[in-house]
Tab-separated table of C-alpha atoms in Angstrom:
chain	number	residue	atom	x	y	z
A	1	UNK	CA	-18.437	-22.059	-1.385
A	2	UNK	CA	-15.202	-21.438	0.594
A	3	UNK	CA	-13.671	-24.355	2.456
A	4	UNK	CA	-15.016	-24.798	5.986
A	5	UNK	CA	-12.295	-24.203	8.557
A	6	UNK	CA	-11.730	-25.270	12.143
A	7	UNK	CA	-12.321	-22.942	15.075
A	8	UNK	CA	-10.633	-24.381	18.157
A	9	UNK	CA	-11.892	-23.486	21.640
A	10	UNK	CA	-9.871	-24.129	24.762
A	11	UNK	CA	-11.079	-26.299	27.629
A	12	UNK	CA	-12.616	-24.301	30.516
A	13	UNK	CA	-9.421	-24.758	32.578
A	14	UNK	CA	-5.846	-25.322	31.411
A	15	UNK	CA	-2.340	-25.996	32.672
A	16	UNK	CA	-0.694	-23.250	30.635
A	17	UNK	CA	2.726	-24.805	29.836
A	18	UNK	CA	1.102	-28.122	28.933
A	19	UNK	CA	-1.681	-26.528	26.943
A	20	UNK	CA	0.713	-24.337	24.963
A	21	UNK	CA	2.348	-27.520	23.684
A	22	UNK	CA	-1.058	-29.033	22.957
A	23	UNK	CA	-1.993	-25.970	20.914
A	24	UNK	CA	1.210	-26.244	18.909
A	25	UNK	CA	0.412	-29.913	18.323
A	26	UNK	CA	-3.090	-29.008	17.163
A	27	UNK	CA	-1.727	-26.584	14.574
A	28	UNK	CA	0.656	-29.262	13.309
A	29	UNK	CA	-2.343	-31.346	12.264
A	30	UNK	CA	-3.529	-29.058	9.472
A	31	UNK	CA	-5.679	-26.028	8.770
A	32	UNK	CA	-7.064	-24.085	11.739
A	33	UNK	CA	-8.606	-20.672	11.170
A	34	UNK	CA	-9.214	-19.444	14.720
A	35	UNK	CA	-8.592	-20.239	18.354
A	36	UNK	CA	-10.730	-19.036	21.251
A	37	UNK	CA	-9.455	-18.826	24.811
A	38	UNK	CA	-12.429	-19.686	27.003
A	39	UNK	CA	-11.388	-19.875	30.659
A	40	UNK	CA	-14.599	-19.808	32.652
A	41	UNK	CA	-14.031	-18.683	36.223
A	42	UNK	CA	-10.360	-17.733	35.754
A	43	UNK	CA	-9.010	-14.532	37.257
A	44	UNK	CA	-8.142	-11.636	34.986
A	45	UNK	CA	-4.405	-12.079	35.600
A	46	UNK	CA	-4.613	-15.746	34.617
A	47	UNK	CA	-6.468	-14.922	31.412
A	48	UNK	CA	-3.960	-12.237	30.464
A	49	UNK	CA	-1.007	-14.512	31.201
A	50	UNK	CA	-2.506	-17.277	29.063
A	51	UNK	CA	-3.190	-14.836	26.240
A	52	UNK	CA	0.388	-13.551	26.356
A	53	UNK	CA	1.648	-17.103	25.882
A	54	UNK	CA	-0.890	-18.326	23.316
A	55	UNK	CA	-1.290	-15.330	20.992
A	56	UNK	CA	2.187	-15.753	19.432
A	57	UNK	CA	1.458	-19.440	18.790
A	58	UNK	CA	-1.760	-18.566	16.966
A	59	UNK	CA	-0.177	-15.794	14.934
A	60	UNK	CA	2.742	-18.021	13.968
A	61	UNK	CA	0.159	-20.274	12.310
A	62	UNK	CA	-1.911	-17.443	10.769
A	63	UNK	CA	-4.833	-18.122	13.084
A	64	UNK	CA	-6.929	-15.482	14.824
A	65	UNK	CA	-6.840	-15.361	18.622
A	66	UNK	CA	-10.312	-14.743	20.075
A	67	UNK	CA	-11.051	-14.172	23.749
A	68	UNK	CA	-14.336	-15.347	25.228
A	69	UNK	CA	-16.659	-13.013	27.183
A	70	UNK	CA	-14.312	-10.119	27.895
A	71	UNK	CA	-13.906	-7.282	25.382
A	72	UNK	CA	-12.056	-5.285	28.021
A	73	UNK	CA	-9.389	-7.950	28.464
A	74	UNK	CA	-9.367	-8.707	24.732
A	75	UNK	CA	-8.420	-5.080	24.064
A	76	UNK	CA	-5.819	-5.141	26.838
A	77	UNK	CA	-4.024	-8.292	25.674
A	78	UNK	CA	-4.117	-7.499	21.963
A	79	UNK	CA	-6.505	-10.267	20.950
A	80	UNK	CA	-7.783	-10.327	17.402
A	81	UNK	CA	-11.346	-10.405	18.635
A	82	UNK	CA	-13.887	-11.339	21.267
A	83	UNK	CA	-16.735	-13.841	21.372
A	84	UNK	CA	-19.883	-12.846	23.255
A	85	UNK	CA	-22.683	-15.010	24.551
A	86	UNK	CA	-26.175	-13.570	24.811
A	87	UNK	CA	-25.648	-12.975	28.540
A	88	UNK	CA	-22.489	-11.010	27.731
A	89	UNK	CA	-24.327	-8.880	25.184
A	90	UNK	CA	-27.063	-8.151	27.706
A	91	UNK	CA	-24.612	-7.277	30.475
A	92	UNK	CA	-22.733	-4.893	28.201
A	93	UNK	CA	-25.990	-3.285	27.112
A	94	UNK	CA	-27.092	-2.709	30.702
A	95	UNK	CA	-23.716	-1.246	31.501
A	96	UNK	CA	-24.023	1.170	28.578
A	97	UNK	CA	-27.502	2.183	29.656
A	98	UNK	CA	-26.293	2.818	33.181
A	99	UNK	CA	-28.829	0.370	34.545
A	100	UNK	CA	-26.488	-2.074	36.210
A	101	UNK	CA	-26.791	-2.363	39.935
A	102	UNK	CA	-23.778	-2.437	42.218
A	103	UNK	CA	-21.647	-5.482	41.434
A	104	UNK	CA	-23.426	-6.168	38.129
A	105	UNK	CA	-21.514	-5.977	34.875
A	106	UNK	CA	-19.684	-8.139	32.394
A	107	UNK	CA	-18.172	-10.262	35.125
A	108	UNK	CA	-19.250	-10.530	38.736
A	109	UNK	CA	-16.947	-10.359	41.734
A	110	UNK	CA	-16.544	-14.128	41.515
A	111	UNK	CA	-15.589	-13.825	37.821
A	112	UNK	CA	-18.788	-15.493	36.691
A	113	UNK	CA	-20.833	-13.978	33.887
A	114	UNK	CA	-23.818	-12.197	35.383
A	115	UNK	CA	-27.015	-14.116	34.536
A	116	UNK	CA	-29.415	-12.079	32.401
A	117	UNK	CA	-32.055	-14.491	31.079
A	118	UNK	CA	-33.699	-12.006	28.719
A	119	UNK	CA	-31.213	-10.708	26.116
A	120	UNK	CA	-31.804	-7.146	24.938
A	121	UNK	CA	-32.585	-7.174	21.217
A	122	UNK	CA	-31.489	-3.628	20.485
A	123	UNK	CA	-27.810	-4.556	20.206
A	124	UNK	CA	-26.312	-1.900	22.504
A	125	UNK	CA	-23.977	-4.521	23.950
A	126	UNK	CA	-22.352	-5.242	20.601
A	127	UNK	CA	-21.832	-1.539	20.015
A	128	UNK	CA	-20.257	-1.236	23.466
A	129	UNK	CA	-17.884	-4.117	22.691
A	130	UNK	CA	-16.935	-2.414	19.434
A	131	UNK	CA	-16.076	0.775	21.292
A	132	UNK	CA	-13.852	-1.201	23.645
A	133	UNK	CA	-12.215	-3.354	20.954
A	134	UNK	CA	-11.862	-1.000	17.998
A	135	UNK	CA	-13.092	-1.154	14.426
A	136	UNK	CA	-10.415	-3.561	13.214
A	137	UNK	CA	-11.214	-6.343	15.699
A	138	UNK	CA	-13.534	-9.315	15.306
A	139	UNK	CA	-16.741	-9.638	17.320
A	140	UNK	CA	-18.606	-12.932	17.303
A	141	UNK	CA	-21.958	-13.603	18.952
A	142	UNK	CA	-23.661	-16.827	20.074
A	143	UNK	CA	-27.141	-17.009	18.568
A	144	UNK	CA	-28.079	-20.599	19.476
A	145	UNK	CA	-31.022	-21.614	17.253
A	146	UNK	CA	-32.407	-18.106	16.752
A	147	UNK	CA	-32.543	-16.515	13.323
A	148	UNK	CA	-33.771	-13.320	14.968
A	149	UNK	CA	-30.793	-13.034	17.331
A	150	UNK	CA	-28.439	-13.718	14.436
A	151	UNK	CA	-29.972	-10.998	12.275
A	152	UNK	CA	-29.871	-8.523	15.169
A	153	UNK	CA	-26.217	-9.360	15.799
A	154	UNK	CA	-25.365	-8.776	12.160
A	155	UNK	CA	-27.294	-5.509	12.016
A	156	UNK	CA	-25.525	-4.233	15.130
A	157	UNK	CA	-22.014	-4.911	13.875
A	158	UNK	CA	-21.056	-8.502	14.681
A	159	UNK	CA	-18.452	-10.014	12.351
A	160	UNK	CA	-19.743	-13.569	12.674
A	161	UNK	CA	-22.561	-15.468	14.351
A	162	UNK	CA	-22.458	-18.883	16.015
A	163	UNK	CA	-25.257	-21.448	15.995
A	164	UNK	CA	-25.451	-24.448	18.330
A	165	UNK	CA	-25.352	-26.755	20.125
A	166	UNK	CA	-26.104	-29.035	17.181
A	167	UNK	CA	-25.303	-32.238	19.067
A	168	UNK	CA	-25.162	-33.326	22.717
A	169	UNK	CA	-22.298	-31.561	24.443
A	170	UNK	CA	-20.637	-31.388	27.836
A	171	UNK	CA	-19.685	-27.712	27.480
A	172	UNK	CA	-23.248	-26.547	28.153
A	173	UNK	CA	-25.555	-27.572	30.976
A	174	UNK	CA	-28.833	-29.320	30.237
A	175	UNK	CA	-30.596	-26.221	31.528
A	176	UNK	CA	-28.756	-23.999	29.051
A	177	UNK	CA	-29.481	-26.352	26.176
A	178	UNK	CA	-33.159	-26.445	27.099
A	179	UNK	CA	-33.248	-22.659	27.406
A	180	UNK	CA	-31.687	-21.877	24.056
A	181	UNK	CA	-32.883	-24.790	21.928
A	182	UNK	CA	-31.160	-27.117	19.480
A	183	UNK	CA	-30.731	-25.897	15.898
A	184	UNK	CA	-30.919	-28.032	12.773
A	185	UNK	CA	-28.766	-27.799	9.671
A	186	UNK	CA	-31.500	-25.798	7.965
A	187	UNK	CA	-30.450	-22.707	9.894
A	188	UNK	CA	-26.999	-22.919	8.301
A	189	UNK	CA	-28.502	-23.339	4.846
A	190	UNK	CA	-30.799	-20.353	5.405
A	191	UNK	CA	-27.968	-18.179	6.691
A	192	UNK	CA	-25.739	-18.937	3.709
A	193	UNK	CA	-28.558	-18.266	1.279
A	194	UNK	CA	-29.574	-14.876	2.631
A	195	UNK	CA	-26.671	-13.485	4.682
A	196	UNK	CA	-23.062	-12.547	3.988
A	197	UNK	CA	-21.539	-12.778	7.480
A	198	UNK	CA	-19.650	-15.987	8.298
A	199	UNK	CA	-21.381	-18.487	10.559
A	200	UNK	CA	-19.934	-20.934	13.055
A	201	UNK	CA	-21.414	-24.299	14.011
A	202	UNK	CA	-20.714	-25.507	17.548
A	203	UNK	CA	-21.745	-28.158	20.024
A	204	UNK	CA	-20.804	-31.824	20.256
A	205	UNK	CA	-19.077	-31.820	16.863
A	206	UNK	CA	-16.565	-34.549	15.986
A	207	UNK	CA	-14.955	-35.870	12.778
A	208	UNK	CA	-17.858	-38.277	12.351
A	209	UNK	CA	-20.608	-35.658	12.260
A	210	UNK	CA	-18.931	-32.456	11.046
A	211	UNK	CA	-19.293	-33.069	7.319
A	212	UNK	CA	-23.054	-32.528	7.235
A	213	UNK	CA	-22.584	-29.130	8.910
A	214	UNK	CA	-19.857	-28.161	6.462
A	215	UNK	CA	-22.054	-29.139	3.516
A	216	UNK	CA	-24.974	-27.190	4.988
A	217	UNK	CA	-22.923	-23.996	4.962
A	218	UNK	CA	-20.924	-23.628	8.174
A	219	UNK	CA	-17.942	-21.395	7.490
A	220	UNK	CA	-16.296	-22.621	10.685
A	221	UNK	CA	-16.643	-25.748	12.795
A	222	UNK	CA	-15.996	-24.974	16.480
A	223	UNK	CA	-14.658	-27.830	18.583
A	224	UNK	CA	-13.482	-28.406	22.132
A	225	UNK	CA	-13.567	-31.949	23.511
A	226	UNK	CA	-13.107	-33.751	20.203
A	227	UNK	CA	-9.706	-32.090	19.790
A	228	UNK	CA	-8.239	-31.823	23.275
A	229	UNK	CA	-9.434	-35.267	24.410
A	230	UNK	CA	-8.538	-37.137	21.221
A	231	UNK	CA	-6.813	-40.439	22.023
A	232	UNK	CA	-3.932	-39.673	19.632
A	233	UNK	CA	-3.563	-36.022	20.535
A	234	UNK	CA	-4.785	-32.677	19.183
A	235	UNK	CA	-2.739	-32.875	15.993
A	236	UNK	CA	-4.346	-36.157	15.005
A	237	UNK	CA	-7.762	-34.709	15.818
A	238	UNK	CA	-7.223	-31.655	13.619
A	239	UNK	CA	-6.027	-33.878	10.776
A	240	UNK	CA	-9.125	-36.056	11.152
A	241	UNK	CA	-11.406	-33.007	11.058
A	242	UNK	CA	-9.731	-31.645	7.972
A	243	UNK	CA	-10.125	-34.970	6.166
A	244	UNK	CA	-13.781	-35.239	7.155
A	245	UNK	CA	-14.568	-31.668	6.065
A	246	UNK	CA	-13.072	-32.291	2.610
A	247	UNK	CA	-15.010	-35.525	2.029
């Protein structure tokens, strides 16, 4: 089985000059396969400015730059891919079907993702993202604890699926966690046994609990707080993750 790699995700808000240095520090700590810019509530111009600054840092370290939520902005800034939540997939699907009401779409006027509690299983949203991004870009999809959503995502053209949250996390509300469920490591084992697409494990992961997920079959370990809030800095956090994954 290939070595599990780190998938870094930004905090929901950043001070760009400071964070650019933090990202460089993170890469100095060891192997990182991907970085996702996830700025919830930021304006389009802020997202594009951050991407312009951070993409060269990622590429200098042979890491993919993934943008959260926004295939339109991902295409505009030259990102390597986009990561979609189930709400994003549903919003894109409604847009493709022409069923969105005025003001409804990928992002609302306040730059919040439009809430669509019942994801559409047909996968039109993933196809729409592919049209916007191009065939050579990466599309990842959050599938929570659902084998069905993961299989649908793969069938409709996703390049990877993400399962989680595996552990308690501050990046998702209690309501969201209750809505989507908490997966167990068995879902990673099942995915690796029957599927070929890479899978990502996310949610409350730290150097002390990541090894069991790596052994279960996670191709990537996605982390936020455990890296950016590490007492010795992001580089030390990345080094600690890499050691734990190899144990």
